Short mmCIF file of C-alpha atoms in Angstrom, two decimals:
data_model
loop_
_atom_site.label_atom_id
_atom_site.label_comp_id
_atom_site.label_asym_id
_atom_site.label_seq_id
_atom_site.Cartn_x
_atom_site.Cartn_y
_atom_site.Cartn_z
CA UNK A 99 7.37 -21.61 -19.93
CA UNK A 100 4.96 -19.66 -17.61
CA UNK A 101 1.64 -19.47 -17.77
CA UNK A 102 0.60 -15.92 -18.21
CA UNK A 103 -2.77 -14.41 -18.37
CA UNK A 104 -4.51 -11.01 -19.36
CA UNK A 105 -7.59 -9.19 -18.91
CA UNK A 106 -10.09 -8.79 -19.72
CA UNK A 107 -9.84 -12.49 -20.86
CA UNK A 108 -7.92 -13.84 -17.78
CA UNK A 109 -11.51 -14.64 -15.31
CA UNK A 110 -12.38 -17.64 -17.11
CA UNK A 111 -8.77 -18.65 -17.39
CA UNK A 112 -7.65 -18.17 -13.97
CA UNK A 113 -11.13 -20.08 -12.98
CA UNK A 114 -9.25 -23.42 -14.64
CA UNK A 115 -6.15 -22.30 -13.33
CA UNK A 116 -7.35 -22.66 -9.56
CA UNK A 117 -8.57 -25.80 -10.59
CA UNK A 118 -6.01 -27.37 -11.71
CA UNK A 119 -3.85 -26.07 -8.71
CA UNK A 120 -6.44 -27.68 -6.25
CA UNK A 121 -10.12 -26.97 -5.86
CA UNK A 122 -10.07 -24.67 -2.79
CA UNK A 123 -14.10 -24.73 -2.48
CA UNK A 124 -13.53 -28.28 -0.45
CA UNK A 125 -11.84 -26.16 2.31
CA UNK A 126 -13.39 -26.61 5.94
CA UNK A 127 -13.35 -22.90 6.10
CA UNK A 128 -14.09 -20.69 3.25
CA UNK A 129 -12.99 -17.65 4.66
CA UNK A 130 -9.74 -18.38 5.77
CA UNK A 131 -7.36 -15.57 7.50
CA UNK A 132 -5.39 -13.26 5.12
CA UNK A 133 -2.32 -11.48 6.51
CA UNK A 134 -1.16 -9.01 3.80
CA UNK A 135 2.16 -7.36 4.36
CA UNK A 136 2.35 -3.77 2.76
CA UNK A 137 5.79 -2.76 0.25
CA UNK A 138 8.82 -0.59 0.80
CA UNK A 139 8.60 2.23 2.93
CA UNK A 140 4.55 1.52 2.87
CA UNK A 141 2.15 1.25 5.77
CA UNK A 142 -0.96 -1.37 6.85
CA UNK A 143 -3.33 1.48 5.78
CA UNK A 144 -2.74 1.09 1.93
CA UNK A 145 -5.07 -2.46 2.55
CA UNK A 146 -7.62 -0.35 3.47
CA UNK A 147 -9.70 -0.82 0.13
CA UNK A 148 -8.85 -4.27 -0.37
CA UNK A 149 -10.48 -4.81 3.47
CA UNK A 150 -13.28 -3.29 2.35
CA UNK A 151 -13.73 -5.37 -0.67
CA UNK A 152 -13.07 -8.73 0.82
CA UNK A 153 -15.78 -7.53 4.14
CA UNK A 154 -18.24 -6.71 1.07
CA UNK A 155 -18.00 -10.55 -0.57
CA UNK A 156 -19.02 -11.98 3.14
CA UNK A 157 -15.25 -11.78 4.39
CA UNK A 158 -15.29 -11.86 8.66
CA UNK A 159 -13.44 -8.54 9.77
CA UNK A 160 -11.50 -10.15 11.97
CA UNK A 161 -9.96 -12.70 9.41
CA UNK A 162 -8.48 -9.46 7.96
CA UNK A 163 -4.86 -8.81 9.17
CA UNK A 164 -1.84 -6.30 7.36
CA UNK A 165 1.29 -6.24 9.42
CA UNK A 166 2.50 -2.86 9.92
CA UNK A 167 6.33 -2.90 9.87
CA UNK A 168 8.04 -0.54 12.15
CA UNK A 169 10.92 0.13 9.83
CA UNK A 170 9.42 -0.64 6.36
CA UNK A 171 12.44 0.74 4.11
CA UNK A 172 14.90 -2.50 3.49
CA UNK A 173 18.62 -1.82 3.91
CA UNK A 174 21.01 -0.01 1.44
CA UNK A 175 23.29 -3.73 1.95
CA UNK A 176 21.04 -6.37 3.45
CA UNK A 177 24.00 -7.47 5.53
CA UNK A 178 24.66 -4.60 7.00
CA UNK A 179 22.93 -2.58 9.85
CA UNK A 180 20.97 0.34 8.88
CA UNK A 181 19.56 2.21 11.53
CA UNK A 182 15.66 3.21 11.04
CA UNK A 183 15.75 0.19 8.14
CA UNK A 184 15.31 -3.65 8.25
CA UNK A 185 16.78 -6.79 6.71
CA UNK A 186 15.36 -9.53 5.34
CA UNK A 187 15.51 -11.86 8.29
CA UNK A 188 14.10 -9.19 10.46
CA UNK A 189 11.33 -8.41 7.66
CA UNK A 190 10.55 -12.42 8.13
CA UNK A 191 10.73 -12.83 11.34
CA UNK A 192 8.56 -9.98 12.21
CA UNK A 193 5.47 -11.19 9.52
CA UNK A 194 6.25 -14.73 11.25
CA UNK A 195 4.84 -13.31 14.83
CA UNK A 196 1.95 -12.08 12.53
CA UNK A 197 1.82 -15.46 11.12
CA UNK A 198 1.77 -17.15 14.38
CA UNK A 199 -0.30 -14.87 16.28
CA UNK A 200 -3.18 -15.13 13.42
CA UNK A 201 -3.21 -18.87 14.04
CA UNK A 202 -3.90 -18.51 17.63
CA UNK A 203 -6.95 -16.05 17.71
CA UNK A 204 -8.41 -17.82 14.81
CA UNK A 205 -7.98 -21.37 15.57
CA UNK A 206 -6.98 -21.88 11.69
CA UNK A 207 -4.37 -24.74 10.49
CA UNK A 208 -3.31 -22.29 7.64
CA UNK A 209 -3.15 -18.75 6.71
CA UNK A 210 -3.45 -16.65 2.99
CA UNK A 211 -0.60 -14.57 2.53
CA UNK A 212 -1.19 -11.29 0.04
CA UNK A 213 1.94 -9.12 -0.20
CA UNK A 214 3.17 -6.11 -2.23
CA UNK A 215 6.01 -5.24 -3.33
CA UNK A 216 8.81 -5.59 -0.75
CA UNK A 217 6.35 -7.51 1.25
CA UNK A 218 6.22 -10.49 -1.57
CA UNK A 219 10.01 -10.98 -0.70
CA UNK A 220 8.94 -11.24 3.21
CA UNK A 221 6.54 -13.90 2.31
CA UNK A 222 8.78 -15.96 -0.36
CA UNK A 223 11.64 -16.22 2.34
CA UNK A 224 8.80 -17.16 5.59
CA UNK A 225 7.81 -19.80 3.08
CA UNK A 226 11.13 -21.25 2.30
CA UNK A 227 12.45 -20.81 5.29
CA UNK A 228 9.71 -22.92 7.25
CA UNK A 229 9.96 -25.54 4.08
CA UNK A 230 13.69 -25.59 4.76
CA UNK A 231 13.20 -25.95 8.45
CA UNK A 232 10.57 -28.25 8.93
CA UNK A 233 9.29 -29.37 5.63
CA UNK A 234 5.97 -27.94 6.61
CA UNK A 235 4.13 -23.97 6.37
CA UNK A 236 1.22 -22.85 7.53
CA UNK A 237 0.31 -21.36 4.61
CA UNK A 238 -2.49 -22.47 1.74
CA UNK A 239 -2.30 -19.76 -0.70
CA UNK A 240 0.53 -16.88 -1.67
CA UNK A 241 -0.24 -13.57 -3.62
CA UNK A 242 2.63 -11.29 -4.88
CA UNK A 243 1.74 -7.64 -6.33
CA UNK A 244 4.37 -6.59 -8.38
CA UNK A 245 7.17 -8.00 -6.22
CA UNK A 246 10.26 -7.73 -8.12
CA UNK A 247 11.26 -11.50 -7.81
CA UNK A 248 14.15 -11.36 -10.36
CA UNK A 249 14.97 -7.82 -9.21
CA UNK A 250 14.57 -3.96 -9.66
CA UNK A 251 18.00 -4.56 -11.30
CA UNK A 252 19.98 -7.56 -12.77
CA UNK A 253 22.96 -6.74 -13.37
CA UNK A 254 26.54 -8.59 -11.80
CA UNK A 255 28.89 -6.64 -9.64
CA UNK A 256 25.92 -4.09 -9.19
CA UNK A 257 24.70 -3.23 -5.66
CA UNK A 258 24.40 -7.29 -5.34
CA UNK A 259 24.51 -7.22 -1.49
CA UNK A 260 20.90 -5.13 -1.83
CA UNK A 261 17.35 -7.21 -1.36
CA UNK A 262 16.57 -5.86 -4.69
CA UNK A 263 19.41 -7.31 -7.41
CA UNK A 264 18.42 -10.05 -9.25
CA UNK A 265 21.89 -10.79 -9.04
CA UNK A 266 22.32 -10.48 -5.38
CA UNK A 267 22.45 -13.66 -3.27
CA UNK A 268 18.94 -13.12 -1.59
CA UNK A 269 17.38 -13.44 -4.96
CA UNK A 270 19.13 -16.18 -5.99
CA UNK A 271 18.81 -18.14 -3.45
CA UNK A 272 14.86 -17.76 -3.18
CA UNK A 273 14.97 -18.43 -6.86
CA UNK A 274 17.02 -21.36 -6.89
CA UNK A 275 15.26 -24.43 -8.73
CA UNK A 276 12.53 -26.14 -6.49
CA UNK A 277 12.32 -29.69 -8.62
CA UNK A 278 13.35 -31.01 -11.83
CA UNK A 279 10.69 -28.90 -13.49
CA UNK A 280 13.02 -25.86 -12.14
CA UNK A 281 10.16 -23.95 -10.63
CA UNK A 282 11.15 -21.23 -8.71
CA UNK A 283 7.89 -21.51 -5.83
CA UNK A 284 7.38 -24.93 -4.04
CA UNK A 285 4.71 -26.87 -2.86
CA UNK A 286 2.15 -27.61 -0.66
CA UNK A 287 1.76 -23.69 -0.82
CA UNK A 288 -0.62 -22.16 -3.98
CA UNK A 289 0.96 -19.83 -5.89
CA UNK A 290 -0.08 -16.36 -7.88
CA UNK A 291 1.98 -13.40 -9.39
CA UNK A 292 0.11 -10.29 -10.61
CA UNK A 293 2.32 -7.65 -12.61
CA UNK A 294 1.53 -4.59 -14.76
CA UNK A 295 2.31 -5.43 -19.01
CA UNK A 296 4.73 -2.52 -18.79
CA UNK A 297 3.83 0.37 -16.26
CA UNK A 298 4.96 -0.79 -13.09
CA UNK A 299 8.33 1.47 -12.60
CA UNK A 300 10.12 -1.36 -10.54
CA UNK A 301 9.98 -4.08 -13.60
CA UNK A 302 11.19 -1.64 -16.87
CA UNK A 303 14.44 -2.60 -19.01
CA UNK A 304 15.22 1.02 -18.81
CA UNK A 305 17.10 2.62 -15.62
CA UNK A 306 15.28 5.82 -17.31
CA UNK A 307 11.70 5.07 -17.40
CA UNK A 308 9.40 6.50 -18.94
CA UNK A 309 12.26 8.85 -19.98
CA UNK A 310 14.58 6.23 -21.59
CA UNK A 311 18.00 6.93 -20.91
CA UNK A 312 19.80 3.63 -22.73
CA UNK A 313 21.19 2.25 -19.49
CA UNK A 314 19.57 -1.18 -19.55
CA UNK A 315 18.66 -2.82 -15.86
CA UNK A 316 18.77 -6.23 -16.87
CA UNK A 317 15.13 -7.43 -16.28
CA UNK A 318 11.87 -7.03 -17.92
CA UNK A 319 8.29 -6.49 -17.71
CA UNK A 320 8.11 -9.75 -16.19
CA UNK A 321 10.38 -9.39 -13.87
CA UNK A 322 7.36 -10.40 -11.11
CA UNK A 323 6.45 -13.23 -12.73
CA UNK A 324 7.82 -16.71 -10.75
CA UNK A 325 8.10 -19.84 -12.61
CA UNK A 326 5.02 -22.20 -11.46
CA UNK A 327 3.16 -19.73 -10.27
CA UNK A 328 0.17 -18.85 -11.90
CA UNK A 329 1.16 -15.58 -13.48
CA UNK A 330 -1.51 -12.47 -14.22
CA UNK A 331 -0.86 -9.77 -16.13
CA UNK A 332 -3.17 -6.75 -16.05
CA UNK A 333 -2.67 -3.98 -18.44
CA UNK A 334 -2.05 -0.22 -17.70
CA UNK A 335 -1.80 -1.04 -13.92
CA UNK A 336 0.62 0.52 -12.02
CA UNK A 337 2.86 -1.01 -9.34
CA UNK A 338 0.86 -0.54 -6.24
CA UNK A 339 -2.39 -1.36 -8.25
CA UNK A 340 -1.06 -4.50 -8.70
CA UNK A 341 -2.40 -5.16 -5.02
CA UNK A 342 -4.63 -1.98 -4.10
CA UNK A 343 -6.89 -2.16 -7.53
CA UNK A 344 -10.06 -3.66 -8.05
CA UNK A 345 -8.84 -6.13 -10.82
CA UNK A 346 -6.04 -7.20 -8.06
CA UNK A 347 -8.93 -7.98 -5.40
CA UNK A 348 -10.56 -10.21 -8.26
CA UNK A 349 -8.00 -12.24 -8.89
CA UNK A 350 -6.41 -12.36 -5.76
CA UNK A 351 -10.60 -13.18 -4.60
CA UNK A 352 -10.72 -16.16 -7.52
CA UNK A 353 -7.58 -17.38 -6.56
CA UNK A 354 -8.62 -18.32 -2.93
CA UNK A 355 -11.80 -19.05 -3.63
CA UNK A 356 -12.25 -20.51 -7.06
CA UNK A 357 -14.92 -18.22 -7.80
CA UNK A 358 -15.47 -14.52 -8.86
CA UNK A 359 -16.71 -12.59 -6.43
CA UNK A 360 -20.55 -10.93 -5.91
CA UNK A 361 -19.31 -7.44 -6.23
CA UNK A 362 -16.41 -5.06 -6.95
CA UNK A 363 -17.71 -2.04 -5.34
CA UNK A 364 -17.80 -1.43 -1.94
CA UNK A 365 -21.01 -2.09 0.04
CA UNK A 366 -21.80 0.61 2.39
CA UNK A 367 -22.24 0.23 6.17
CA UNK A 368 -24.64 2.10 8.47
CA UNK A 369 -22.47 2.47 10.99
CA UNK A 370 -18.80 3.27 10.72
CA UNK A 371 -16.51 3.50 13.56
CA UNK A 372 -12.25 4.22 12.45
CA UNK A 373 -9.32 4.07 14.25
CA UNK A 374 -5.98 3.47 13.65
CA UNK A 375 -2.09 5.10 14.95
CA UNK A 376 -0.45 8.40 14.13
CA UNK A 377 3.16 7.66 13.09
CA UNK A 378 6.30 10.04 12.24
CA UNK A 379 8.83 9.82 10.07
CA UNK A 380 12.65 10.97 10.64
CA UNK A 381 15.81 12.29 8.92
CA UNK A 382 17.80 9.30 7.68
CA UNK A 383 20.82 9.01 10.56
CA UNK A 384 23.13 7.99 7.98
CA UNK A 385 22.36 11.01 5.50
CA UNK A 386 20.91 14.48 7.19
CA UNK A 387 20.51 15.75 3.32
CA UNK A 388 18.14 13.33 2.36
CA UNK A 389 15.72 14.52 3.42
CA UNK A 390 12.22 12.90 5.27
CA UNK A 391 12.29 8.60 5.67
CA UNK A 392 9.06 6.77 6.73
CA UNK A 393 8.54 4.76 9.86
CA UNK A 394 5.56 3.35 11.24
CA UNK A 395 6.81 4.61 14.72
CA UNK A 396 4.10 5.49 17.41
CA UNK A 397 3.87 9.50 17.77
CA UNK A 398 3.23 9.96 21.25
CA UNK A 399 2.46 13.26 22.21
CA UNK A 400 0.84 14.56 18.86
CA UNK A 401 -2.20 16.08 18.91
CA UNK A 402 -5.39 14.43 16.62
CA UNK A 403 -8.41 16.17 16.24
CA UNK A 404 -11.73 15.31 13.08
CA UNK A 405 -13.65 17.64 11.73
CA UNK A 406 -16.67 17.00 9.59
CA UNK A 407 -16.46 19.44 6.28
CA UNK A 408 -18.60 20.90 3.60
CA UNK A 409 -18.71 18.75 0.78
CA UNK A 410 -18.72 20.98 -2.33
CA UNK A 411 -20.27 24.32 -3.37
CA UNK A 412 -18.24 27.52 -2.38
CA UNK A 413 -17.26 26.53 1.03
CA UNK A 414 -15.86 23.17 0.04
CA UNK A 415 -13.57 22.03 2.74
CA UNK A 416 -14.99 24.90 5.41
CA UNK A 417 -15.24 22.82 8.70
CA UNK A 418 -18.72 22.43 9.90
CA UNK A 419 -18.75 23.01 14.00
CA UNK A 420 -16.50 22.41 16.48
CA UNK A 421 -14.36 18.76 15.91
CA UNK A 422 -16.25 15.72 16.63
CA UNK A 423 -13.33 14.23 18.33
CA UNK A 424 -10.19 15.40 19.83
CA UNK A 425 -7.08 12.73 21.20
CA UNK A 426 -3.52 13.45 22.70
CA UNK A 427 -1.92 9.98 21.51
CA UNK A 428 -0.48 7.80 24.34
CA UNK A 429 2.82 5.61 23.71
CA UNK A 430 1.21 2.85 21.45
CA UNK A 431 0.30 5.64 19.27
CA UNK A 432 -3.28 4.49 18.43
CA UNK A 433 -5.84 6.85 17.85
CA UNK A 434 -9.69 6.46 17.90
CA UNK A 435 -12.58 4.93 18.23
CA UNK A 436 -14.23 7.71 16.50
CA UNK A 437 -18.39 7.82 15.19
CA UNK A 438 -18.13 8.63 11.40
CA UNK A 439 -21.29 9.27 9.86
CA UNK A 440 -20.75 7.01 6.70
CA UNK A 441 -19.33 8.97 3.58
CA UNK A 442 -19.00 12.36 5.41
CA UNK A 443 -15.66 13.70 4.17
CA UNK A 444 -13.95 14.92 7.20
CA UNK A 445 -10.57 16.76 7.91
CA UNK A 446 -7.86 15.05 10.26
CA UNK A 447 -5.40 17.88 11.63
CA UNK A 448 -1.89 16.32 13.26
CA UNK A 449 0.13 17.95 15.57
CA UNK A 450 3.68 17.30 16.89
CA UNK A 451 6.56 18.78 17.94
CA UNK A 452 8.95 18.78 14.74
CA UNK A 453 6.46 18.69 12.20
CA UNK A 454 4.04 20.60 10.32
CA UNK A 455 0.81 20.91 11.53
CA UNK A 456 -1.01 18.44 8.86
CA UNK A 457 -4.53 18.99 7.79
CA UNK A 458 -5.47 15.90 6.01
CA UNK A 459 -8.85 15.95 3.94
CA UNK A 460 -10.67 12.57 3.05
CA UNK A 461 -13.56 11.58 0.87
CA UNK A 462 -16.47 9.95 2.82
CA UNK A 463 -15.34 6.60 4.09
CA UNK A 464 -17.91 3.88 3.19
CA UNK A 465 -17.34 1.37 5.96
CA UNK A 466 -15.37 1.21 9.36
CA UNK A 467 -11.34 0.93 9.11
CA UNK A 468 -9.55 0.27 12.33
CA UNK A 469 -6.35 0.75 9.80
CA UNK A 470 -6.30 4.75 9.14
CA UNK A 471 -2.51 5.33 9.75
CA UNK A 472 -2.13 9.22 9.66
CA UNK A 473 1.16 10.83 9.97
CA UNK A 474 2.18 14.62 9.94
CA UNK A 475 4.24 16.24 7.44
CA UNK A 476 7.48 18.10 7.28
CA UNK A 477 8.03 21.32 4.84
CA UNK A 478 10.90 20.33 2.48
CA UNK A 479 13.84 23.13 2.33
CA UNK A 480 12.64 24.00 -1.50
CA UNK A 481 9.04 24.50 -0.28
CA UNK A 482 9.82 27.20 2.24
CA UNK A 483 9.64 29.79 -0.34
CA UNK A 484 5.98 28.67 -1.12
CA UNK A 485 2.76 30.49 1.37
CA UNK A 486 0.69 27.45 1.13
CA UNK A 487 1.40 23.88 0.33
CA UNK A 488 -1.26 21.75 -0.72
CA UNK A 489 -0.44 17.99 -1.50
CA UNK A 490 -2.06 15.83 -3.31
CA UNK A 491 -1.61 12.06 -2.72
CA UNK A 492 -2.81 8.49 -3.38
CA UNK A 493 -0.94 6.14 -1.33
CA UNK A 494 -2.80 3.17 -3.16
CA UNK A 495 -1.98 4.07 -6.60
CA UNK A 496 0.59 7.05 -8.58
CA UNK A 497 -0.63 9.22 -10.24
CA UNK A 498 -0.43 8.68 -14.49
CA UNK A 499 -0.96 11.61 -16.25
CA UNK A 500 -1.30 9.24 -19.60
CA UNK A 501 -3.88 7.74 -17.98
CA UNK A 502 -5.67 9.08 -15.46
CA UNK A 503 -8.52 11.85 -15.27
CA UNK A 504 -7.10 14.05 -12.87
CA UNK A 505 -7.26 17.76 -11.15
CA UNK A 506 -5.34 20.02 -9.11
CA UNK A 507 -6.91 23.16 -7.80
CA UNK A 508 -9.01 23.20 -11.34
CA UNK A 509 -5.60 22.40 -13.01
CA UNK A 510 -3.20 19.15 -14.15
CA UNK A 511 -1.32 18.40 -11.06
CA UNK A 512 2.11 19.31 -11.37
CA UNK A 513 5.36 17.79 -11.67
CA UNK A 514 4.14 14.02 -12.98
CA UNK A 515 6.20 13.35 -16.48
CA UNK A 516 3.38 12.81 -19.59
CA UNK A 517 3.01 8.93 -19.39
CA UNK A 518 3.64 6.43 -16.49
CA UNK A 519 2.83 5.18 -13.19
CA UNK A 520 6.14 7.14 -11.47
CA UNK A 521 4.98 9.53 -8.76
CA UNK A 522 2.05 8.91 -6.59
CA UNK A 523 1.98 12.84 -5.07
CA UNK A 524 1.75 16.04 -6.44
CA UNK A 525 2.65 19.46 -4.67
CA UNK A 526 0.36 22.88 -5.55
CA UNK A 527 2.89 25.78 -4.33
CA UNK A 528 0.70 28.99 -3.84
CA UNK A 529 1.79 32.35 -3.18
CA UNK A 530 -1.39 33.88 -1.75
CA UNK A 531 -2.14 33.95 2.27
CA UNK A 532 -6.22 33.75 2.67
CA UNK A 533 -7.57 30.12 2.90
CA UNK A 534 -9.27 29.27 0.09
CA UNK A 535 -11.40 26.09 -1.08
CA UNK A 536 -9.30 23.50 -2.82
CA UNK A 537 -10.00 20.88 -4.87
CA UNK A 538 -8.93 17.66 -6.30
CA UNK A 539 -10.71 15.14 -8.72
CA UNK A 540 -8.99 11.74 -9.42
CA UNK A 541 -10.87 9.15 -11.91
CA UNK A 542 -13.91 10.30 -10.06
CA UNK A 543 -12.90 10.79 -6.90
CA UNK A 544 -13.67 14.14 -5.40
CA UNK A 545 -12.50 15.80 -2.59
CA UNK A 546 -11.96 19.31 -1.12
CA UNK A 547 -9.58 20.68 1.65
CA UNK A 548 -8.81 24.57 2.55
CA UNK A 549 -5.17 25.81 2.25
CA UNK A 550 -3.76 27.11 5.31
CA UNK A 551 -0.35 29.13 5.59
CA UNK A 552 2.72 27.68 5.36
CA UNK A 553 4.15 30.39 7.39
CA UNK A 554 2.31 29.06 10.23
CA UNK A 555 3.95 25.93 9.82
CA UNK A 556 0.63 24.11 8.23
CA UNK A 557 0.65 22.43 5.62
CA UNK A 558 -2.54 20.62 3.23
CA UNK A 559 -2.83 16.70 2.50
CA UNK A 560 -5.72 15.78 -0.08
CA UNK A 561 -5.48 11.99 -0.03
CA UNK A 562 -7.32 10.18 -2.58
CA UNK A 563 -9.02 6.69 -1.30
CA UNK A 564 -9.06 4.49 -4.09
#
């Protein structure tokens, strides 16, 4: 049976646990690199937080490393080509470069590996396929976030040549029985799952969630959970908090370390210097009517320029001077350095041929990032009608109108169904023309942007941090 454990009581527990998997404080190096691989479709800039929280317990920057996948969406059929998608082998091959690079510049025997989502299965097959190879890995410790191990779906004859059928043969095969025990993870590598008890939309028995329709999918709320692992469950979490959250950090902190660590919060730094790329995103080749598909594509060409804003009062989001930094981005498609005065909410405006010129507003950013991955929007064909378009997003979290304290423009965002981690964006569709201050709260979290006309081809981002 596995070994499953909750919050608020799982600290204590998962204190033992680490012990009885191997007392990691007897390391030579008690910071060891971490290479975290980001999810499906996702980006190296949804770390940002957990960077932060690891640099604030004593972590060295620079044993802090999230791959950054070019094409991050796996294929429809693993076994077929895709264009603008990757397979499985390609998903490992590229985090093994990662791997090996990491190795080099730090002069470490081993590496931590913290992945979510799609990036758990990138890890599972590196690991099994160096164990197959040469009975060895450079790896000490492995952390999935709500990687659906036994599937999104379970069910035979369905979609079984896709990454994601617990069914399919790539599942199978990295869940085939590791000893007599029948564990599905093998040694020398340290194992952890972390899942959601029931709110993480890619481990529900319904196809329907949260708006059951009776078509079962064949797995369960532990669906991430991996037999000798040690297993956490923390309740209400969603399926990207299952990495990006603070309880995630602890555990995944304990885990490594065999200790809790000083602080949750982020500690502030006096100076803060960010960088990062500006990416696009393209129309599917295999399907013009589907609309926008990420990449994490250089943007060469596209125009970046910062502004510092008004905080609050009646000119919340109003620009304050001319922009503190202004960058035409070459062919690597790396932006920055830029001076950020620390927690100074600021407005990043993206422009590029093909896209919407994107004003993205961010809350004051606490320490220096060189990870902050911006990347213009498009307007979608039902939008058009719309004068503004303000968006609302938080690419480390959804947004769960069961759960969360959250505003719009003064209002409940729109769109979200009542309960359940589902959607993590929100659109406000005005039909007025002069800017206007607007707002958005999230658990806390407070931000302001202005709206700017659609008709001009610009369009809003509020992204929420945590």
């Amino acid at each position: 049976m596995k070994p499953v454990l909750t919050l608020p009581l799982f600290a204590a527990a998962l204190m033992a646990g680490c012990a009885s998997q191997g007392d990691t404080n007897t390391t030579a190096d008690a910071t060891p690199p971490i290479v975290f691989v980001h999810g499906n479709g996702d980006s190296a800039a949804l770390w940002q937080t957990t960077y932060w929280r690891f640099e604030s317990n004593g972590w060295p920057r620079s044993h802090l490393h999230a791959i950054n996948l070019p094409y991050p969406l796996a294929r429809d059929d693993d076994g077929k080509p895709q264009p603008g998608r990757t397979s499985t082998a390609e998903h490992r091959d590229y985090l093994k470069k990662e791997i090996d690079q990491v190795l080099r510049q730090t002069g470490a025997s081993k590496v931590v590996l913290v992945g979510n989502s799609r990036g758990g299965n990138a890890i599972r097959n590196y690991i099994q396929t160096s164990m197959q190879q040469t009975g060895t890995v450079a790896v000490s410790h492995a952390i999935l976030g709500g990687t659906p191990n036994h599937g999104v779906w379970s069910r035979a004859g369905e979609r079984e040549g896709n990454e994601f059928a617990g069914t399919g043969s790539f599942l199978t095969g990295l869940n085939a029985p590791k000893n007599a025990a029948g564990d599905e993870v093998a040694g020398p590598v340290r194992w952890m799952t972390i899942r959601s008890d029931n709110n993480d939309k890619y481990a529900q028995p319904d196809a329907g969630w949260p708006a059951s329709t009776g078509k079962p999918t064949g797995v369960d709320y532990a669906g991430p959970e991996l037999k000798g692992a040690r297993n956490v469950v923390v309740p209400g979490i969603d399926h990207r908090e299952t990495s990006y959250s603070a309880p995630a950090f602890e555990a995944t902190y304990r885990f490594i370390t065999g200790h809790a660590p000083v602080r949750l919060d982020i500690a502030p730094e006096s100076q803060v210097q960010l960088s990062g790329m500006v990416t696009g995103s393209g129309i599917d080749p295999l399907d013009a009517k589907s609309g926008n598909f990420a990449n994490n594509l250089p943007l060469p060409g596209a125009k970046l320029e910062v502004y510092a804003v008004q905080p609050d009062g009646p000119d919340a989001g109003a620009r304050i001077g001319q922009p503190l930094h202004v960058q035409t981005i070459a062919a690597d498609g790396k932006w920055g350095p830029f001076r950020a005065q620390a927690n100074r909410p600021y407005e990043f405006v993206i422009g590029a041929p093909g896209y919407a010129t994107t004003h993205v507003y961010r809350s004051g950013f606490p320490r220096s990032s060189d990870i902050v991955i911006l990347r213009p929007e498009r307007i979608a064909e039902a939008d058009r009608a719309a004068k503004q378009i303000v968006i609302l997003t938080r690419p480390r979290g959804y947004l769960d109108a069961g759960r969360d304290r959250m505003l719009l423009d003064g209002r409940a965002p729109a769109g979200l169904p009542p309960h359940g981690g589902m959607l993590a964006s929100s659109k406000l569709l005005l039909q007025e023309t002069a800017p206007r201050a607007v707002q958005a709260e999230f658990n806390g979290e407070r931000l302001a942007g202005r709206s700017w006309n659609a008709a001009d081809g610009e369009v809003t981002v509020l992204e929420i941090t945590q």
